[in-house]
Coordinates of N, CA and C (backbone and C1' of nucleotides) in Angstrom, one line a residue:
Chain A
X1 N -5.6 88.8 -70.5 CA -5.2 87.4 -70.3 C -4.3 87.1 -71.4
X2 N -3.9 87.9 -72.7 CA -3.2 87.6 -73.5 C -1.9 87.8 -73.0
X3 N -1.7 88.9 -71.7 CA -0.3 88.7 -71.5 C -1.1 89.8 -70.2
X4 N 0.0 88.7 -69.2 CA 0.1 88.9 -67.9 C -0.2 91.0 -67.6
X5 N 1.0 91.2 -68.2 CA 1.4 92.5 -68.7 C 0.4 93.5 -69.4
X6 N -0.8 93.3 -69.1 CA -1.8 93.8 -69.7 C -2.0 95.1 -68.9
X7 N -2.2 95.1 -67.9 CA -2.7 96.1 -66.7 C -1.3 97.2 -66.9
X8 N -0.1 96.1 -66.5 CA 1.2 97.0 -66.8 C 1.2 98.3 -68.4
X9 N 1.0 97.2 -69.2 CA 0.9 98.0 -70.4 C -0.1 99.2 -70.9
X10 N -1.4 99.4 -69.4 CA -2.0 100.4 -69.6 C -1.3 101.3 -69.0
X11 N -0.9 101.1 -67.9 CA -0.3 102.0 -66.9 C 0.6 102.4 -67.7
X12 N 1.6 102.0 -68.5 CA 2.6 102.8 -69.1 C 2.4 103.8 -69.9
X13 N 1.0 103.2 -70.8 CA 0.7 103.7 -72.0 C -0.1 105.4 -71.4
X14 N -0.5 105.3 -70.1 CA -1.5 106.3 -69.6 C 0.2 107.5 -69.0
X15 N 0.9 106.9 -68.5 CA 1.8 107.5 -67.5 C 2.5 108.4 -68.7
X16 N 2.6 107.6 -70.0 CA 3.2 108.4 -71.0 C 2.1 109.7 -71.4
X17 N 1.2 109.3 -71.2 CA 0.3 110.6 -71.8 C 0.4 111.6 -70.5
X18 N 0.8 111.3 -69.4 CA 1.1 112.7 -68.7 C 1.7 113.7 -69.6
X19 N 1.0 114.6 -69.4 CA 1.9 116.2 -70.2 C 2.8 116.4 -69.3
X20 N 3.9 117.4 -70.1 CA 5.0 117.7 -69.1 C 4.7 118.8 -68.1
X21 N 5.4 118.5 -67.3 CA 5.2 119.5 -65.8 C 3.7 119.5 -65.2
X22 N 3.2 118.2 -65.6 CA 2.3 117.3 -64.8 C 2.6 116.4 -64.4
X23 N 1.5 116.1 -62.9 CA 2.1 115.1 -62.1 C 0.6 114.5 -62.1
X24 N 0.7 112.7 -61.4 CA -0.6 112.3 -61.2 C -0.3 111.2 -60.4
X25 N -1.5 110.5 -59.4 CA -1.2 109.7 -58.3 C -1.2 108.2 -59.0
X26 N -1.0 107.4 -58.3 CA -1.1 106.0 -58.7 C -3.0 105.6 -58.4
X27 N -3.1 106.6 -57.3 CA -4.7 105.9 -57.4 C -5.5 106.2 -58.3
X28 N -5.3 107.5 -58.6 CA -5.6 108.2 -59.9 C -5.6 107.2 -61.3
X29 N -5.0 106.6 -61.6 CA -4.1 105.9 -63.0 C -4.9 104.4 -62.5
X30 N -4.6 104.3 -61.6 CA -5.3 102.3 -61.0 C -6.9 102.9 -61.3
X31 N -7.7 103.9 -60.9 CA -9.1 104.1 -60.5 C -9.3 104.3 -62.1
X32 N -8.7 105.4 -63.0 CA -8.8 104.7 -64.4 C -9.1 103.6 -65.0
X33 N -8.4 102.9 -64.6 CA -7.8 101.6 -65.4 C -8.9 100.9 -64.5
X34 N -9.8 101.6 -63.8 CA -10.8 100.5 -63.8 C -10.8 99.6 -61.9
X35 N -9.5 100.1 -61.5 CA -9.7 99.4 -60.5 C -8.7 100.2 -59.1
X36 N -9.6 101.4 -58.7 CA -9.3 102.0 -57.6 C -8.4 101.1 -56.7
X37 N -8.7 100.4 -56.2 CA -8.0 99.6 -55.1 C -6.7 98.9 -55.8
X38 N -6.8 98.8 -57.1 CA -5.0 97.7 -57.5 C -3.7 99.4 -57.5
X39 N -4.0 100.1 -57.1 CA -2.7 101.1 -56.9 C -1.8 100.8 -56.8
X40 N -1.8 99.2 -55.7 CA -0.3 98.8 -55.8 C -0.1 98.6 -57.1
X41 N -0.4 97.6 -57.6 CA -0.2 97.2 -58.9 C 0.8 98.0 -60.1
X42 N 0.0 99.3 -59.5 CA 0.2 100.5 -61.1 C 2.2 100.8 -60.2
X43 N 2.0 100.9 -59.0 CA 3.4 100.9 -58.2 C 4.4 99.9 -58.9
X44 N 3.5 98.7 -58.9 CA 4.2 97.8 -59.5 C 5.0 97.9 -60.7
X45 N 4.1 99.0 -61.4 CA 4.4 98.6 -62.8 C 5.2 99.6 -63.0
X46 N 5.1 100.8 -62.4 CA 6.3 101.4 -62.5 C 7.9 100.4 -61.8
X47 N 8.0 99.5 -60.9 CA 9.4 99.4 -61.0 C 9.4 98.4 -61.6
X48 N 8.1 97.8 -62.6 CA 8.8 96.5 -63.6 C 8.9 97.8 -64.8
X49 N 8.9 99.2 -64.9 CA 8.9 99.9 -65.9 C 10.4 99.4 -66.8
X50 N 11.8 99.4 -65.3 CA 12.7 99.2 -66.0 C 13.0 98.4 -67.0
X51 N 11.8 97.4 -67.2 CA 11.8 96.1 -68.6 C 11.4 97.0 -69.5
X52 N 10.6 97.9 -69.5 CA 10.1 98.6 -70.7 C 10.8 99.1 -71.9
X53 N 10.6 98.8 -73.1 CA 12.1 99.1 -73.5 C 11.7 101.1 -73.8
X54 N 10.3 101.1 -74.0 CA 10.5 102.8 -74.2 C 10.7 103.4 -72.9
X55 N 11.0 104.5 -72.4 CA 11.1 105.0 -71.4 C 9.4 105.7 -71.2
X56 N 9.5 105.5 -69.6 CA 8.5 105.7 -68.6 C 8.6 106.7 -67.5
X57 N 7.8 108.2 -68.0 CA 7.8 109.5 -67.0 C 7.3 108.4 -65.7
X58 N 8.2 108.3 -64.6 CA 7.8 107.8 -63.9 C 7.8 108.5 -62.8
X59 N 8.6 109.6 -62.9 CA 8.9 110.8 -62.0 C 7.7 111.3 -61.8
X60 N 6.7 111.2 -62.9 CA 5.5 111.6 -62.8 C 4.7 111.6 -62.0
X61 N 5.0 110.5 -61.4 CA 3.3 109.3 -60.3 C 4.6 109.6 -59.4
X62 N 3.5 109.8 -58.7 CA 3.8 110.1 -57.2 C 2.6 109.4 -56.4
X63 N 2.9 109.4 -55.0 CA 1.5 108.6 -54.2 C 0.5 109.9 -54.1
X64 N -0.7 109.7 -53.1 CA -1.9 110.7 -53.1 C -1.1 111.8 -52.4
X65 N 0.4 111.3 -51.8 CA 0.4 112.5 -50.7 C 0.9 113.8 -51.7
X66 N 1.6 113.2 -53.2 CA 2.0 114.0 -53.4 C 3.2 113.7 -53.2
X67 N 3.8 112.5 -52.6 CA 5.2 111.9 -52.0 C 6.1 111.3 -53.2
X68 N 7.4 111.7 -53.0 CA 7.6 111.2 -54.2 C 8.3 110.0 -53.3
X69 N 7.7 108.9 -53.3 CA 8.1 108.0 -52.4 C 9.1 106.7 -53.2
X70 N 8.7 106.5 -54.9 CA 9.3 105.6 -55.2 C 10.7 106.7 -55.5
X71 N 11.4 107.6 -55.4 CA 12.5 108.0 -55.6 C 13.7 107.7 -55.8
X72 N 13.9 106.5 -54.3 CA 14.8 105.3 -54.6 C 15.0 104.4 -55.4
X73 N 13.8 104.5 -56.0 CA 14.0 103.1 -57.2 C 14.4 103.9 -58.6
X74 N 14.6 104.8 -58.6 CA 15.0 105.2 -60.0 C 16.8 105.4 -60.2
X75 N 17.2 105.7 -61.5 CA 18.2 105.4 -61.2 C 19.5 106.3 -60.1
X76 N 19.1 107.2 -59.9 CA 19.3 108.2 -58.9 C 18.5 108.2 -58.2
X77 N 18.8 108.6 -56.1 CA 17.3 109.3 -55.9 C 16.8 110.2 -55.9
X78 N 18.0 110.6 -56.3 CA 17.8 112.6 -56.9 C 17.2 112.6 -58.4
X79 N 17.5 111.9 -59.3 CA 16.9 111.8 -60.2 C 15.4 112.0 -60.4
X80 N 14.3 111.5 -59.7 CA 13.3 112.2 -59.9 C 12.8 113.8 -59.7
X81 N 13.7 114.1 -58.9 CA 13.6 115.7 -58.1 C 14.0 116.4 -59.5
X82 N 14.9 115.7 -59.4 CA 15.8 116.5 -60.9 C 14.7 116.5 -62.2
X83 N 14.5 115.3 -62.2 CA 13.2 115.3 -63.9 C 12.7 116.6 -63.4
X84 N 11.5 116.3 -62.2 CA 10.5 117.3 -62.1 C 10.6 118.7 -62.3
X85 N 11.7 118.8 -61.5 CA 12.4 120.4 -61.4 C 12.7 121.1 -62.9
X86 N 13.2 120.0 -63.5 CA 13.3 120.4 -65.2 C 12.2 120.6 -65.7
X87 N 11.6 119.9 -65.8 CA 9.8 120.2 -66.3 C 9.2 121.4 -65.7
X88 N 9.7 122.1 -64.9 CA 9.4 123.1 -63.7 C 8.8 122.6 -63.2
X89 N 8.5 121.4 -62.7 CA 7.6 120.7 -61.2 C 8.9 121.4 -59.9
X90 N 8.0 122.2 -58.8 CA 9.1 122.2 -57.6 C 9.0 121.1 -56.5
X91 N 10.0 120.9 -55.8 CA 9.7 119.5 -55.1 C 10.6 120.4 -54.1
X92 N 9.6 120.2 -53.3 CA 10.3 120.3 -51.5 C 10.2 119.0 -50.4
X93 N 11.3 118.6 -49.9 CA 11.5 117.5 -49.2 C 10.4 116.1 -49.7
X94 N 11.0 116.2 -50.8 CA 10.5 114.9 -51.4 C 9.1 115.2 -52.2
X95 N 8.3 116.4 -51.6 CA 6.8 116.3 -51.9 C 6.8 117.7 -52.8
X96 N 5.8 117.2 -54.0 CA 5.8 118.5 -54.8 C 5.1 119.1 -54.7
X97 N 5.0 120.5 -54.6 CA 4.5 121.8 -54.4 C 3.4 122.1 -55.1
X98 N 2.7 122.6 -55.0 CA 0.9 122.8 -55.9 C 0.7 121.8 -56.5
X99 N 1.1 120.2 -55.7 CA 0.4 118.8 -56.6 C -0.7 118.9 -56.9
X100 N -2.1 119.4 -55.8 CA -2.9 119.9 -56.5 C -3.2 120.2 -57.8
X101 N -2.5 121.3 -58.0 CA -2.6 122.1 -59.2 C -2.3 121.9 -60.1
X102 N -0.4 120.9 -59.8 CA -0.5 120.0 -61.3 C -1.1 119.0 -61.5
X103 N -2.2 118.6 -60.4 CA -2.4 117.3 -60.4 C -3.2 117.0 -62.0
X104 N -2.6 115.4 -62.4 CA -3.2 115.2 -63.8 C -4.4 114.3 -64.2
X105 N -5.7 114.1 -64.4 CA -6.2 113.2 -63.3 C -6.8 112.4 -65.2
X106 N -6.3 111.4 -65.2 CA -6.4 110.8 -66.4 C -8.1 111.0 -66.9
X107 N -8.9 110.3 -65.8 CA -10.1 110.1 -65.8 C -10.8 111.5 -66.5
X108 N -10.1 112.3 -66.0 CA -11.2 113.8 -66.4 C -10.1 114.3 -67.8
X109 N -8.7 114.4 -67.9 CA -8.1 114.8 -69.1 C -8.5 114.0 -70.0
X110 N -8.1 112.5 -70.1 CA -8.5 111.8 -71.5 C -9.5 111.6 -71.4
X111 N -11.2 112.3 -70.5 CA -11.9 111.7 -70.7 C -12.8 111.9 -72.1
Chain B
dA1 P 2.9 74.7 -61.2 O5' 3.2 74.5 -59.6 C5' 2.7 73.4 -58.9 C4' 2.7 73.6 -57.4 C3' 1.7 74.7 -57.0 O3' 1.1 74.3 -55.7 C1' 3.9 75.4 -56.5
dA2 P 0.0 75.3 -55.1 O5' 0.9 76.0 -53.9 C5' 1.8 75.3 -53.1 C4' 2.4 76.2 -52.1 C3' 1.5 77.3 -51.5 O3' 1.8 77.4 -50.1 C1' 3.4 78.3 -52.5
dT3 P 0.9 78.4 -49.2 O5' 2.0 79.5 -48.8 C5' 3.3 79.1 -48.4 C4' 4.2 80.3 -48.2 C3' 3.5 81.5 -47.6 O3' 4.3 82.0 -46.6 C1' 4.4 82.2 -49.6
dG4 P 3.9 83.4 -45.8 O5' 4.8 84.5 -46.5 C5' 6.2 84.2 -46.8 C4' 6.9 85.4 -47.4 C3' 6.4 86.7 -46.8 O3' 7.6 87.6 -46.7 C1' 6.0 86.8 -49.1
dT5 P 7.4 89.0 -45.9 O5' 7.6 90.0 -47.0 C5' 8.7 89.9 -48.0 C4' 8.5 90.8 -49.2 C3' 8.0 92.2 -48.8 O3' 8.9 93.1 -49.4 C1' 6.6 91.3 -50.5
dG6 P 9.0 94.6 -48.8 O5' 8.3 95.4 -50.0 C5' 8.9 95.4 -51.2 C4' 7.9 96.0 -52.3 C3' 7.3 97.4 -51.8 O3' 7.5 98.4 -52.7 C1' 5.6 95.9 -52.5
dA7 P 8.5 99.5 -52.2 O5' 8.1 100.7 -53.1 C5' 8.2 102.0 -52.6 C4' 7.3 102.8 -53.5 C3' 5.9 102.2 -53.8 O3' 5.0 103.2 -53.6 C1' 7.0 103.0 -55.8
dC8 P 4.3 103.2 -52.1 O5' 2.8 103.3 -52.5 C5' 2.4 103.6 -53.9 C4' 0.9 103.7 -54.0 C3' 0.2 104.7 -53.1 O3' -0.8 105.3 -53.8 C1' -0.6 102.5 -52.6
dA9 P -1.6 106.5 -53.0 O5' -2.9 105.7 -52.6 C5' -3.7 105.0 -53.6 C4' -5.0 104.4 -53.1 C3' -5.7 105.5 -52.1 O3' -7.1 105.5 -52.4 C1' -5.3 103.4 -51.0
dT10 P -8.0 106.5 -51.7 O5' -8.9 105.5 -50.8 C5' -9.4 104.3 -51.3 C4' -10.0 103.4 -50.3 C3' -10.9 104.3 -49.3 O3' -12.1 103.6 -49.1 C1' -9.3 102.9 -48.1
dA11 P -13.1 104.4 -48.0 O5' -13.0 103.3 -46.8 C5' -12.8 101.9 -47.1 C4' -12.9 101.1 -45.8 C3' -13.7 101.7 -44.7 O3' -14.4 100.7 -44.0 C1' -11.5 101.5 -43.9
dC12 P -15.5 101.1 -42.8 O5' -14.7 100.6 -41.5 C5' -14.0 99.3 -41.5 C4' -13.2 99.1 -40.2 C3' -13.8 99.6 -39.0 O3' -13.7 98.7 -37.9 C1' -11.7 100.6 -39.2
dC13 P -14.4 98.9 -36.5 O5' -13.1 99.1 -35.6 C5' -12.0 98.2 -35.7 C4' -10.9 98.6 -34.7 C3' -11.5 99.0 -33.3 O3' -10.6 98.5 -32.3 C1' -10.3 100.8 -34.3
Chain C
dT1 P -6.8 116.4 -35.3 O5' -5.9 115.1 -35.2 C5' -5.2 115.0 -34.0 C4' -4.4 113.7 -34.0 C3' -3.6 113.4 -35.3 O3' -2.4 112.8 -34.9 C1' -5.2 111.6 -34.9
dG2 P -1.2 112.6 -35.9 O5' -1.0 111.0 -35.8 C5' -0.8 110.4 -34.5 C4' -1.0 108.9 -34.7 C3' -0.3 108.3 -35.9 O3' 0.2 107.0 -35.5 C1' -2.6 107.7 -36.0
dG3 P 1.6 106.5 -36.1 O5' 1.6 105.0 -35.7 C5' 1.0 104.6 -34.4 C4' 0.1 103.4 -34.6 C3' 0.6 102.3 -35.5 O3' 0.5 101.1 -34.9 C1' -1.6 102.9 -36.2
dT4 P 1.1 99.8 -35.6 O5' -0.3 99.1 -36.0 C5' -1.3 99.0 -35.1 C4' -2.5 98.2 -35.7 C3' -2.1 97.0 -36.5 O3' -3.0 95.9 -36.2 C1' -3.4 98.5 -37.8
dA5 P -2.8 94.5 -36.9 O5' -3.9 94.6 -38.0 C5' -5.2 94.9 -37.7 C4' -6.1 94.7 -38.9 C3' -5.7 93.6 -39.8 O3' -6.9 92.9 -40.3 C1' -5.8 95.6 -41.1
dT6 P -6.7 91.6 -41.2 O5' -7.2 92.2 -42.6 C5' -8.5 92.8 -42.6 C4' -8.8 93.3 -44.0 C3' -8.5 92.3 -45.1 O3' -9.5 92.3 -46.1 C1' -7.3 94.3 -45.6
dG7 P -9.5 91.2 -47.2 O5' -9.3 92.2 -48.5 C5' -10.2 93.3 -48.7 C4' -9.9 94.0 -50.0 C3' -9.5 93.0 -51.1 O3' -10.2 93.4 -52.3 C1' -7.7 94.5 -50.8
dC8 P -10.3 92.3 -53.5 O5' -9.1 92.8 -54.5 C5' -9.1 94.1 -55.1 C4' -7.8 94.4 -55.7 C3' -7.2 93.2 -56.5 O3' -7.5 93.4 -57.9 C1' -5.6 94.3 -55.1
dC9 P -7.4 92.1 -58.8 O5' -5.9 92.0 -59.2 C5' -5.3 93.1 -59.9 C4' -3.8 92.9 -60.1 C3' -3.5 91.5 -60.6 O3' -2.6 91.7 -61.7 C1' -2.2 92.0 -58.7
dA10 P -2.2 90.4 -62.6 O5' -0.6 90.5 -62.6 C5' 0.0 91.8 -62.8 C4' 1.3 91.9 -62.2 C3' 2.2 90.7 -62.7 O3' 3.5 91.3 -63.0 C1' 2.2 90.9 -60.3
dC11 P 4.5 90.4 -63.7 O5' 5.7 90.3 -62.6 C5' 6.2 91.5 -62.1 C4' 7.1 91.3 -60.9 C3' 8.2 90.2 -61.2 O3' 9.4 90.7 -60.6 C1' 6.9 89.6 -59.3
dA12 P 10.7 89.9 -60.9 O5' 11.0 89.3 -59.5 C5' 11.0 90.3 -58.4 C4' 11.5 89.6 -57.1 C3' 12.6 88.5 -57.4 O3' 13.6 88.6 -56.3 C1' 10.7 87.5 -56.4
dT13 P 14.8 87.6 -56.4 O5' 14.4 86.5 -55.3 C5' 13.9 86.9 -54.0 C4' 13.6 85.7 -53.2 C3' 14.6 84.6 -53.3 O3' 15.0 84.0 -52.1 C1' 12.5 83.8 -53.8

DNA sequence: AATGTGACATACC
DNA sequence: TGGTATGCCACAT
């Protein structure tokens, strides 16, 4: 309640603790933070990320499918394929490859 | 101020 | 098996 931006400011603060050439879902990061069902939200806060003044792996979060569905919103849409692929994440037709296996699941790493 | 929309997820039909 | 409906919370108009 001290600022709106409270929920946002977990989600950032969590999205940055991804390790590199990990990936993790939004329900994953919302079910953290306490509230399985606001996933949109955590969606949200990736595209108010761009106010953030640090920068935000956002390439990161992907949805459950593994989709990298917000792709368009960054500043390329190729740009997230590109992060990933640098980190060695592989991405085929949008969806990354052994998400499973990078999957990063906040709840069990930082727990 | 109120309504609508959204980078999702879960449940139900 | 897939589309529809609802929940959640913040932002945009």
């Amino acid at each position: 309640m001290d600022s709106k931006k409270d929920f946002f400011k977990d989600v950032f603060e969590v999205v940055r603790l991804i390790p590199k050439g990990r990936v993790t879902s939004y329900g994953a990061i919302a079910k953290y933070l306490g509230s399985a069902k606001s996933s949109r939200v955590v969606g949200y806060a990736m595209n108010a990320s761009h106010s953030e003044k640090k920068h935000v792996p956002a390439h990161r979060v992907v949805n459950r499918n593994g989709m990298l569905t917000g792709k368009h919103h960054f500043q390329s849409p190729t740009a997230m394929e590109e992060a990933l692929l640098i980190e060695g994440i592989l991405v085929k037709k949008d969806v990354v490859i052994d998400f499973k296996k990078l999957f990063w699941d906040p709840a069990k790493e930082l727990l």
